[in-house]
């Protein structure tokens, strides 16, 4: 059976939106973390673009850079990493995403797994301490790389939830959530910016939000039903949804058009199942932030992605 293809136009549209969103999040990430975040972004994008440009030309005798897939992959991976990650982590993840998760299948429209998710998870398994150790943020916006003198580890929301500690839900606590002044990945911590991403997609690509809403709703309901803190179910929902990369994954990764079904009900169901799996991984796994692994699990489970197609451009059912 051949994997369902989407049209080049739809792929370009998805990648273009992702690149614009990631560039906006990158500005915030650099503001919060300083020059270290810029280095991550530059090296991640360079590795993805170079690997795709050279390998596709040499092996497949074609270029696929025009669909912006490599640029999108490099940006997403960098934004999922802490700005303090050693500079070899992001390029390693991007190279794996392109050379292993994308190249063997011809291009991004045929890849069974989202390349950026595969690349990040590969780096997470290879360098778990570097990937899941986040720097404490200061007003000087100066982040020291992990393992170097002066590095200060921050406490993430996921770590607080795992130990039963609650964030103070007052003006100060809410402002930290909105502004991103909580340790986390470079592009996933500012809830205010992610709300802006939601607004952009609502105008630009509202159909993508069906899957995202299913993901966030099921995750929120799971957090409400099984809170990990004693300060109230509503606080549990706020902390779980805002913790680490959950919203980022919901808005940018779980709804990618190659793997996510197009019909609204199926898209919502796909997202809802993913949301529950993401929460179960949080509850029972020992991984620092297992949210991105949910994307790969859903890519593998959704058998509707594999069926014979009569012509290129047929949309997922």
GROMACS .gro file of C-alpha atoms in nm, residues 8 19 23 75 109 134-135 140 162 181 188 190 214 220 226 236 243 249 251 253 256 293:
model
   22
    8UNK     CA    1   0.283   2.025  -0.330
   19UNK     CA    2   0.821   2.899   0.911
   23UNK     CA    3   1.031   3.295   1.312
   75UNK     CA    4   1.332   2.586   1.309
  109UNK     CA    5   0.483   1.420   0.163
  134UNK     CA    6   1.663   2.384   3.101
  135UNK     CA    7   1.839   2.702   3.211
  140UNK     CA    8   1.994   3.969   3.184
  162UNK     CA    9   0.588   1.556   3.908
  181UNK     CA   10   0.968   3.357   3.226
  188UNK     CA   11   0.753   2.682   2.378
  190UNK     CA   12   0.559   3.201   2.615
  214UNK     CA   13  -0.906   1.786   2.016
  220UNK     CA   14  -0.712   1.935   2.970
  226UNK     CA   15  -0.640   1.318   3.739
  236UNK     CA   16  -0.382   2.145   3.745
  243UNK     CA   17   0.391   2.303   3.080
  249UNK     CA   18   0.297   2.041   1.968
  251UNK     CA   19  -0.058   2.397   1.720
  253UNK     CA   20   0.318   1.939   1.496
  256UNK     CA   21   0.064   1.844   1.010
  293UNK     CA   22   0.698   1.137   2.130
   0.00000   0.00000   0.00000
